[in-house]
PDB file of C-alpha atoms and ligand atoms in Angstrom:
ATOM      1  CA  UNK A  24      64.667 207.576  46.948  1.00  0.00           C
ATOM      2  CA  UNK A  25      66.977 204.992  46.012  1.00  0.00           C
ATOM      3  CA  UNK A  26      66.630 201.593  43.713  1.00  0.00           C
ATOM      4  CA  UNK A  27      65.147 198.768  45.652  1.00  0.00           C
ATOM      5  CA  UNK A  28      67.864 196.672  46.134  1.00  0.00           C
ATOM      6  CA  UNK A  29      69.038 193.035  47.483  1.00  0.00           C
ATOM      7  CA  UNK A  30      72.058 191.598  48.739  1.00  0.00           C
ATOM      8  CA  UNK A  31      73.147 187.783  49.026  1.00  0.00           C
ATOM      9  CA  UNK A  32      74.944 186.938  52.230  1.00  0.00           C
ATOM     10  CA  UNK A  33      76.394 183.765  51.966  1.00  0.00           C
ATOM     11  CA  UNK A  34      77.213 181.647  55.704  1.00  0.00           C
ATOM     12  CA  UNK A  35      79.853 178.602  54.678  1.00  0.00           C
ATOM     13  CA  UNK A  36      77.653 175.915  56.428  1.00  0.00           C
ATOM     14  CA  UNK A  37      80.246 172.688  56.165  1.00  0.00           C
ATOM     15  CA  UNK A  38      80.404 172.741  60.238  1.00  0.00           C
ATOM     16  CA  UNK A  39      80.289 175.118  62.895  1.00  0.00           C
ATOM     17  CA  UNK A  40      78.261 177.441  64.340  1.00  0.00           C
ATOM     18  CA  UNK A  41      75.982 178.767  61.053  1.00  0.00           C
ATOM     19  CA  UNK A  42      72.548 179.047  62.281  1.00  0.00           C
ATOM     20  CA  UNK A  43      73.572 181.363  65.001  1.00  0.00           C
ATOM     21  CA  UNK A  44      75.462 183.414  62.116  1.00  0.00           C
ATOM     22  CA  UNK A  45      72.184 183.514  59.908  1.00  0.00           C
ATOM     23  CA  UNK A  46      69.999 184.634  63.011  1.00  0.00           C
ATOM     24  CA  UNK A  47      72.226 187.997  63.638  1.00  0.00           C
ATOM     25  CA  UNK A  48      72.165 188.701  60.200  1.00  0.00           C
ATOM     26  CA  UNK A  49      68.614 189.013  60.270  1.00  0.00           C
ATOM     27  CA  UNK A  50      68.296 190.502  63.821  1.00  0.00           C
ATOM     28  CA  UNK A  51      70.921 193.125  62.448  1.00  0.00           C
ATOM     29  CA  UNK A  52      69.621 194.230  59.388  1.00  0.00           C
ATOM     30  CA  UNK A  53      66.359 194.463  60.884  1.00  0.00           C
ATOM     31  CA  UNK A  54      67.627 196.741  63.787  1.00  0.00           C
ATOM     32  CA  UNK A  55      69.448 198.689  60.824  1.00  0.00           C
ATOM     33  CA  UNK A  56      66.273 199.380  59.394  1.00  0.00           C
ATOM     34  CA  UNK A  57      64.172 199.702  62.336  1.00  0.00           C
ATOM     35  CA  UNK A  58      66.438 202.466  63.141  1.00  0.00           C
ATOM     36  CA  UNK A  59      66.800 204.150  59.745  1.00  0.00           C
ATOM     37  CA  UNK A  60      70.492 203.072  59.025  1.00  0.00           C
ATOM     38  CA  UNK A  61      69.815 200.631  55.883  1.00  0.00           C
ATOM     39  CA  UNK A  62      66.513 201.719  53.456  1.00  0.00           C
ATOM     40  CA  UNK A  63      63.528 199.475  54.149  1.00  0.00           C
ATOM     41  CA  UNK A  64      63.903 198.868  50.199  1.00  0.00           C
ATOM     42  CA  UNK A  65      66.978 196.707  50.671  1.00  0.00           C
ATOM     43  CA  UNK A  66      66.342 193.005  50.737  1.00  0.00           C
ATOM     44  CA  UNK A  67      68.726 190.938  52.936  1.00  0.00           C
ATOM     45  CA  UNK A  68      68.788 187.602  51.471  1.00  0.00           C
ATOM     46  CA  UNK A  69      71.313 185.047  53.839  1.00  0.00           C
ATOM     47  CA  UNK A  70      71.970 181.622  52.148  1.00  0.00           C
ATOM     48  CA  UNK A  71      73.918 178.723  53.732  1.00  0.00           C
ATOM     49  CA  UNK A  72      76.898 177.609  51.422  1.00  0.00           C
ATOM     50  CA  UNK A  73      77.470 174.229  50.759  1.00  0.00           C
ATOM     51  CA  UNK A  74      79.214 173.619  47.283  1.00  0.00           C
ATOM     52  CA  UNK A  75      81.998 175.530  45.511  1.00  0.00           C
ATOM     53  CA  UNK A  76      79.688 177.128  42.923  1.00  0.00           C
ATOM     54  CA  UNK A  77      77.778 178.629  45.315  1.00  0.00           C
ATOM     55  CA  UNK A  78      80.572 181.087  46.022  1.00  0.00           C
ATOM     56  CA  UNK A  79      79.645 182.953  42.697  1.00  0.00           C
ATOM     57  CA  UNK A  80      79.383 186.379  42.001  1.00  0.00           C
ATOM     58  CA  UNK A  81      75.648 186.378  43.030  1.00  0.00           C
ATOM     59  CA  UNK A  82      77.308 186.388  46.512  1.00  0.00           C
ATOM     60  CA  UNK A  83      77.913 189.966  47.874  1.00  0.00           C
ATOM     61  CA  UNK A  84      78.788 188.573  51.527  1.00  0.00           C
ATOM     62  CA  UNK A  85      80.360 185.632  53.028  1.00  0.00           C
ATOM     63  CA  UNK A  86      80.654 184.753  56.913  1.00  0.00           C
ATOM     64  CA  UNK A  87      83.443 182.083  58.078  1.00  0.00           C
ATOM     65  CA  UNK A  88      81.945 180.810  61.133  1.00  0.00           C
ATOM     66  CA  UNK A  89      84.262 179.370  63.928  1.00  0.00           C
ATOM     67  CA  UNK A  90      84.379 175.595  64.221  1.00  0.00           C
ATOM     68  CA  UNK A  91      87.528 173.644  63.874  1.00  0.00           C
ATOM     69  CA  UNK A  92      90.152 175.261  61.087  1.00  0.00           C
ATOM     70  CA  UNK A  93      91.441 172.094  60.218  1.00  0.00           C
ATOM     71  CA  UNK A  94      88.022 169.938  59.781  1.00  0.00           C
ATOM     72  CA  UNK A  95      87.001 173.275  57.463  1.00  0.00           C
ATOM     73  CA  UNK A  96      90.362 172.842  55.766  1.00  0.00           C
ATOM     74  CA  UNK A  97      89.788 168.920  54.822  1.00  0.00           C
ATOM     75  CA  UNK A  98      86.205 169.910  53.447  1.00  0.00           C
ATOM     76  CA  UNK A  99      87.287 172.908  51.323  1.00  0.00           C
ATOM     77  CA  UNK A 100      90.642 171.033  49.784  1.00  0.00           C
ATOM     78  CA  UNK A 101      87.874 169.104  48.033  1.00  0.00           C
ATOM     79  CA  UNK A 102      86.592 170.416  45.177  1.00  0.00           C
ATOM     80  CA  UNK A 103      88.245 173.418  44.514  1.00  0.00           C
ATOM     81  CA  UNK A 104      86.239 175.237  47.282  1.00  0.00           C
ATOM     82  CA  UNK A 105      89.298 176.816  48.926  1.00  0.00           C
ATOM     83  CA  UNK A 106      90.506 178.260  45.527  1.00  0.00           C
ATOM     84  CA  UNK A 107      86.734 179.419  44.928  1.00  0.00           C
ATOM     85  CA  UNK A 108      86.481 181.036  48.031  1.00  0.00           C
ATOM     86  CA  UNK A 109      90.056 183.156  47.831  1.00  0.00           C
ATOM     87  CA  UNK A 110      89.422 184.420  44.387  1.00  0.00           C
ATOM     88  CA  UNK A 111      86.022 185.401  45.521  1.00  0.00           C
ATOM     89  CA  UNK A 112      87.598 187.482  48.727  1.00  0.00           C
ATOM     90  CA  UNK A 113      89.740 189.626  46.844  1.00  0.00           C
ATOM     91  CA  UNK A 114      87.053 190.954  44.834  1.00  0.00           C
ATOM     92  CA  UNK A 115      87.109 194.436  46.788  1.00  0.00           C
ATOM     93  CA  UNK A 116      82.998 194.585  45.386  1.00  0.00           C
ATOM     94  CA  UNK A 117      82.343 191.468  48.507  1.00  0.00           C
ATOM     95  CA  UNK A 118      82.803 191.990  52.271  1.00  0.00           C
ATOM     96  CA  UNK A 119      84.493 188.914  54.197  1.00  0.00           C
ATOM     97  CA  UNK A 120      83.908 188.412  57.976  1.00  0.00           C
ATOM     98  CA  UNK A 121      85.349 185.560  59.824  1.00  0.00           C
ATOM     99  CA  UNK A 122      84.601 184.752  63.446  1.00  0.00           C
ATOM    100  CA  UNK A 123      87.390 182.285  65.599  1.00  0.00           C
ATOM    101  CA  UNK A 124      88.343 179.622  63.401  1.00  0.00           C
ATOM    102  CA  UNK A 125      87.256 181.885  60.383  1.00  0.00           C
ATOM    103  CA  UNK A 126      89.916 184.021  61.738  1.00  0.00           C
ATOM    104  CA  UNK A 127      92.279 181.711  61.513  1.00  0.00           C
ATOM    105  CA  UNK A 128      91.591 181.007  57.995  1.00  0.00           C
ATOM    106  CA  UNK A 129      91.797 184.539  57.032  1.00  0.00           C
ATOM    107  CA  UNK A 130      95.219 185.374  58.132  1.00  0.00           C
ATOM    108  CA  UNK A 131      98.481 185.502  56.299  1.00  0.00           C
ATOM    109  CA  UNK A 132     100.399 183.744  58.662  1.00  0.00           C
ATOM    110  CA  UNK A 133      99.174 180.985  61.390  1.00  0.00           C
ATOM    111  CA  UNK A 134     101.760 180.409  64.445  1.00  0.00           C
ATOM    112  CA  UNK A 135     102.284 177.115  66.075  1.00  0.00           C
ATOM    113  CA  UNK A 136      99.544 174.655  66.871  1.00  0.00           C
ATOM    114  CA  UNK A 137      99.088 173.177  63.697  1.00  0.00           C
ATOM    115  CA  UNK A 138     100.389 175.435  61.133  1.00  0.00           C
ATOM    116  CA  UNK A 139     101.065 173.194  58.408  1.00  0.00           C
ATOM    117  CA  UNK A 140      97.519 171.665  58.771  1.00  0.00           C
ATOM    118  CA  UNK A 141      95.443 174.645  58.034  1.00  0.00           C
ATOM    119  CA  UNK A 142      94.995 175.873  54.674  1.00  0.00           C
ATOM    120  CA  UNK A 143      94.698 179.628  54.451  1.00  0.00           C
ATOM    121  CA  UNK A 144      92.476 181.799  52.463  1.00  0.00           C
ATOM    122  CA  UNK A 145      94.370 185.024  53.602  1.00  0.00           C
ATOM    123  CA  UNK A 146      93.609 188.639  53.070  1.00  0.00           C
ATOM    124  CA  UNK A 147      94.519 189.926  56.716  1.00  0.00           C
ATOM    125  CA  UNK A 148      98.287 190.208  57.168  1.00  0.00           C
ATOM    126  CA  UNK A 149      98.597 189.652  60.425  1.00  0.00           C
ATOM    127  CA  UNK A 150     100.448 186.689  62.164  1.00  0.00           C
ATOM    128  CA  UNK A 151      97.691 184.371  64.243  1.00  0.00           C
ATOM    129  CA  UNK A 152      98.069 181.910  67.039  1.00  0.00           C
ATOM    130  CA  UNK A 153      95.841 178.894  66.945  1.00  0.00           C
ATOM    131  CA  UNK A 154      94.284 177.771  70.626  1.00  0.00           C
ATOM    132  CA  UNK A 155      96.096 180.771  71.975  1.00  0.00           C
ATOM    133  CA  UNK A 156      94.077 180.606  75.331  1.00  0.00           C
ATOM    134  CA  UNK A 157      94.063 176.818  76.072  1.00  0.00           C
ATOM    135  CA  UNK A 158      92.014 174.259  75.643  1.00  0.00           C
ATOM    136  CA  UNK A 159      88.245 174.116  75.403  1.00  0.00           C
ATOM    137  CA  UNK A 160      88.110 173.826  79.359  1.00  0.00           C
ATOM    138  CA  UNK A 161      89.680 177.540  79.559  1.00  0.00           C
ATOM    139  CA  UNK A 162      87.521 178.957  77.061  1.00  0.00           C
ATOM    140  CA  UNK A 163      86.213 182.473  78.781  1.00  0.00           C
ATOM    141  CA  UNK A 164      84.322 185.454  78.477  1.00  0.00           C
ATOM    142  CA  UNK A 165      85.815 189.017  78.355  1.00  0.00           C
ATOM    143  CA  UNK A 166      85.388 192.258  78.339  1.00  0.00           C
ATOM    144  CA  UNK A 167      86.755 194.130  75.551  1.00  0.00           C
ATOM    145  CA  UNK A 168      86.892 198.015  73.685  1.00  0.00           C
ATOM    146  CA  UNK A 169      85.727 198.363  70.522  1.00  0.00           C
ATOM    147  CA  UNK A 170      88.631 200.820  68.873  1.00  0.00           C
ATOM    148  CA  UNK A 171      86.275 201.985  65.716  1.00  0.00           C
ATOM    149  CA  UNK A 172      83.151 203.973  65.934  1.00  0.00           C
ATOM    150  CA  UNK A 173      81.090 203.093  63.739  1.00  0.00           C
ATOM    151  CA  UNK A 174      81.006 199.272  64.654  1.00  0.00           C
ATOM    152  CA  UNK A 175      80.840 200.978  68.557  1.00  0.00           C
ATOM    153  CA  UNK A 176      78.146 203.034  68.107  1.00  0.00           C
ATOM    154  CA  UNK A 177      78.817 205.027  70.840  1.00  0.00           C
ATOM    155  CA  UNK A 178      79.483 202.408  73.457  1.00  0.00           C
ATOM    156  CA  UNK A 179      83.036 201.050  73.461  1.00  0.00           C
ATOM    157  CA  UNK A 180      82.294 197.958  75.833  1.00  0.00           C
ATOM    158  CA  UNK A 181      81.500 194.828  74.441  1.00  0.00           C
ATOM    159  CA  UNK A 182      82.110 191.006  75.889  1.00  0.00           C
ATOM    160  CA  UNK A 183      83.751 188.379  73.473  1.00  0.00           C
ATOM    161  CA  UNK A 184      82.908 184.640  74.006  1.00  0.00           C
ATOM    162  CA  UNK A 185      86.037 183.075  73.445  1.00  0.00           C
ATOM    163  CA  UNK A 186      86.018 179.185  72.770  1.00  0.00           C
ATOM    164  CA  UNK A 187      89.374 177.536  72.153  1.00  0.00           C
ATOM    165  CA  UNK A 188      90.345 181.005  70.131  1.00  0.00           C
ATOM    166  CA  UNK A 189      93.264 182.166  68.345  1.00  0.00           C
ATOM    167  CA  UNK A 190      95.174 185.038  69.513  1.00  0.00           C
ATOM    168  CA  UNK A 191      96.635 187.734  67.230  1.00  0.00           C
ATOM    169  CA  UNK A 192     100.260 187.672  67.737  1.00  0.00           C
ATOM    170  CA  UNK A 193     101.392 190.208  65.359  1.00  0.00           C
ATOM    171  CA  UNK A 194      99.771 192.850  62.853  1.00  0.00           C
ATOM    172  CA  UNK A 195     102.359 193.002  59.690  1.00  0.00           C
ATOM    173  CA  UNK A 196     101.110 195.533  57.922  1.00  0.00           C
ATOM    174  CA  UNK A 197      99.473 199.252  58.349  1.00  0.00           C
ATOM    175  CA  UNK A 198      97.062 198.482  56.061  1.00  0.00           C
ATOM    176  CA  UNK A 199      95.680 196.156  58.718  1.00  0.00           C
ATOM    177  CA  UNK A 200      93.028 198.154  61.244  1.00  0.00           C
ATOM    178  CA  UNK A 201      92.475 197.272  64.739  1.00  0.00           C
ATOM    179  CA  UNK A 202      88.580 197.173  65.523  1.00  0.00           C
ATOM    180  CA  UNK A 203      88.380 195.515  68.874  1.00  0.00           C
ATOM    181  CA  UNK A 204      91.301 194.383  71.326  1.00  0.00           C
ATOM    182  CA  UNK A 205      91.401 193.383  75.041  1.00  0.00           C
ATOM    183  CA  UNK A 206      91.500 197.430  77.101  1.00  0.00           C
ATOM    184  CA  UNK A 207      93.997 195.572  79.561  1.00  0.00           C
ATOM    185  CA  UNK A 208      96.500 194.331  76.850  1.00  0.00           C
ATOM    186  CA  UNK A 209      97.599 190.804  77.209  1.00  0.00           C
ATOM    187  CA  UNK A 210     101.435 189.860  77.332  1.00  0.00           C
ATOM    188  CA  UNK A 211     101.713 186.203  76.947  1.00  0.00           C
ATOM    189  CA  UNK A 212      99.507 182.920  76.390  1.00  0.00           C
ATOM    190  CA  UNK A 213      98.891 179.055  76.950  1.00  0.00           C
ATOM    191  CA  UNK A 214     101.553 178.623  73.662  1.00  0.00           C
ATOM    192  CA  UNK A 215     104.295 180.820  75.149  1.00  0.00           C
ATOM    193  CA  UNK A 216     103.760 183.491  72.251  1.00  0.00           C
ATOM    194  CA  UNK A 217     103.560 187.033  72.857  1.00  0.00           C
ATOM    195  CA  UNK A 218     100.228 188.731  71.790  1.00  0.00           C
ATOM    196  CA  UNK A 219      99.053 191.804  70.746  1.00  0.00           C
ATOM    197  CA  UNK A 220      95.796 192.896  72.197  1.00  0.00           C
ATOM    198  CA  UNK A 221      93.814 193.105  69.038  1.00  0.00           C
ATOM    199  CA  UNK A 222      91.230 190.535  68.643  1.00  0.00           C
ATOM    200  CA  UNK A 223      89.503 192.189  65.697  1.00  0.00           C
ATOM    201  CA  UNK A 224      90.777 193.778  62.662  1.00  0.00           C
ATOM    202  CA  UNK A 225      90.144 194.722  59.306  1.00  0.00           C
ATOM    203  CA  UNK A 226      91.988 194.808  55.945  1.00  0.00           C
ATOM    204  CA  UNK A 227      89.892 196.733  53.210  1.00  0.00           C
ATOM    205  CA  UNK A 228      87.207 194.272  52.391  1.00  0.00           C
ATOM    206  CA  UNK A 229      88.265 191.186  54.914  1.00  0.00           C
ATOM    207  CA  UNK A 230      87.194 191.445  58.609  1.00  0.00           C
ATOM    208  CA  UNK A 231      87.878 188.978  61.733  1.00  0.00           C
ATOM    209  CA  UNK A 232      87.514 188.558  65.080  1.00  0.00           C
ATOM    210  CA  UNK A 233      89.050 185.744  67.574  1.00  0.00           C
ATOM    211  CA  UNK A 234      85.600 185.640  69.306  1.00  0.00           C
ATOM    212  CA  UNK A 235      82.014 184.814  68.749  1.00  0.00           C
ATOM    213  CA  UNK A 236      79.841 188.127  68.581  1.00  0.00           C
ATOM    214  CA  UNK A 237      77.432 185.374  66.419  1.00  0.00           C
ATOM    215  CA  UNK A 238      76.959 183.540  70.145  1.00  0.00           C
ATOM    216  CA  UNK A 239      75.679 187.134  71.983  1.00  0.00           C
ATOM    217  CA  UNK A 240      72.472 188.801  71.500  1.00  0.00           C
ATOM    218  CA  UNK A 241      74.784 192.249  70.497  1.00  0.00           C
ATOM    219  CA  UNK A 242      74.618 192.446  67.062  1.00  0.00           C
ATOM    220  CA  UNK A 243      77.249 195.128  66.533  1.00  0.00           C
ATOM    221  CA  UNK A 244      79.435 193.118  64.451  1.00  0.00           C
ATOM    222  CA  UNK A 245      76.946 191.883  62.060  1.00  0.00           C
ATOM    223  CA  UNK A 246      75.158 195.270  61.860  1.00  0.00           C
ATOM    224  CA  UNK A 247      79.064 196.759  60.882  1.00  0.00           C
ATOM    225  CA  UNK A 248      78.853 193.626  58.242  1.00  0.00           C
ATOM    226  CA  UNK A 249      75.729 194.275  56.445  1.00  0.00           C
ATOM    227  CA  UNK A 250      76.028 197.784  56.491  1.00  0.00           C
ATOM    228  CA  UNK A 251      79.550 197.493  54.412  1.00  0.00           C
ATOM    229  CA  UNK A 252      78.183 194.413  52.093  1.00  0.00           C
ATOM    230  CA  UNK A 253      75.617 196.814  51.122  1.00  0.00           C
ATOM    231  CA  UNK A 254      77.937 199.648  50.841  1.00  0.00           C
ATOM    232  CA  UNK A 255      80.344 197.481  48.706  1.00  0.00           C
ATOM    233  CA  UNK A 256      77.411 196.611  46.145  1.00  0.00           C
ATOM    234  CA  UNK A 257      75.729 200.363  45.913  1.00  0.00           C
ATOM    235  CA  UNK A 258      79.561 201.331  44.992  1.00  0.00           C
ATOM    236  CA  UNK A 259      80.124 198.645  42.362  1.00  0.00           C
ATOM    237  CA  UNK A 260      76.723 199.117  40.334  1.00  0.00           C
TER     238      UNK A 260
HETATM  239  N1  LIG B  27      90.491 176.109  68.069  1.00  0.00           N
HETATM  240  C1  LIG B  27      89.818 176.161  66.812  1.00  0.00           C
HETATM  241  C2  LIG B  27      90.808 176.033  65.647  1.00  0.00           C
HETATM  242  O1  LIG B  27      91.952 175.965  65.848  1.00  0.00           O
HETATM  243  C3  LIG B  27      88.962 177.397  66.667  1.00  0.00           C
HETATM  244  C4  LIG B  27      87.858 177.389  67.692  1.00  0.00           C
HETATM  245  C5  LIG B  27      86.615 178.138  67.322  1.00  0.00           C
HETATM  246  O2  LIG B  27      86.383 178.488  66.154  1.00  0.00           O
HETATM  247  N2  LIG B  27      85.786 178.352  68.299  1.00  0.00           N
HETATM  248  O3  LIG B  27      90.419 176.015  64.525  1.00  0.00           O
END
């Protein structure tokens, strides 16, 4: 049998939706264990992040919640967070996952709405829109395909809770995997961009999603999360 191990999740908890994050963690890892997919010796530890030095490499997992990009963007210019945070994330040992706004601050390249005002960490290169559905008032649910298997788990179907959420407009690179997208496609939105129908993706060690799986009581995307944060640290030791 294997070492008894833990792993440190981190949530960034300046604003947003963390508590919901730090309750599918738990509810994921223990469905992972209850149904033999993570050893009952690993120890899921979730903290909430407050300060810069927090983002050490004790951390094996970090969660951008969604929120507003820009507030997040005024609290992590202080400090040095932002630079803390995007030297952390391309340490291919830790596993990034942003949800909505976390999206936004994850990709290469934000579109309209604000551009200049949001700060990115990067990692994904892909080209989002911000508020690429409307306003709040149009925020929707909607059913969507799950393109990878192992985050499907045998069922494709999933519904997204979409509040205020970016769109993907344009994947820039191959390296970039699709994970979810809307099975209908989607041609055009409330900005006038053109979007692709991916509304999850992956880029090596840096996942996001324009919706809130955090919000649901499916805990697909967090199970996918812990399962790779874990994976991540067995293959660095
Ligand atoms: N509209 C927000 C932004 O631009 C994101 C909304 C969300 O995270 N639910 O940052």
């Amino acid at each position: 049998m294997a070492a008894a191990m833990s792993v440190n999740i981190g949530v960034l908890s300046l604003h947003g939706d963390v508590i919901e994050h730090v309750n599918s963690i738990k509810t994921a890892t223990k469905k992972l264990q209850a149904n033999k997919l993570l050893a009952d010796n690993v120890t899921v530890i979730v903290k909430e992040i407050r300060k810069p030095e927090e983002v050490s490499n004790e951390l094996d997992g970090l969660i951008l919640p969604g929120g507003e990009s820009t507030v997040l963007t005024n609290h992590l210019t202080k400090n040095g967070f932002l630079d803390k945070i995007k030297s952390w994330t391309v340490n291919k040992n830790k596993f990034t996952f942003g949800t909505c706004a976390g999206l936004i601050m994850l990709s290469n390249t934000v579109s309209g709405g604000g551009k200049d005002s949001v700060a990115a960490i990067g990692g994904l290169d892909i080209t989002c829109v911000r508020n690429a559905f409307g306003r709040q008032i149009n925020s929707f649910e909607g059913k969507l395909e799950l393109t990878d298997d192992n985050l499907a788990q045998k069922d494709p179907g999933i519904v997204g809770v979409f509040i205020r959420a970016p769109g993907i407009k344009s994947i820039n690179s191959e390296a970039v995997a699709i994970l979810c997208k809307f099975p209908e496609g989607v041609s055009s939105c409330g900005t006038g961009d053109t979007l692709s129908s991916a509304v999850g993706v992956r880029q090596d060690n840096v996942m996001a999603c324009s919706f809130h799986p955090e919000l649901t009581p499916d805990t697909r995307w967090h199970e996918y999360f812990v399962k790779e944060v874990v994976q991540r640290k067995i293959n660095a030791v």
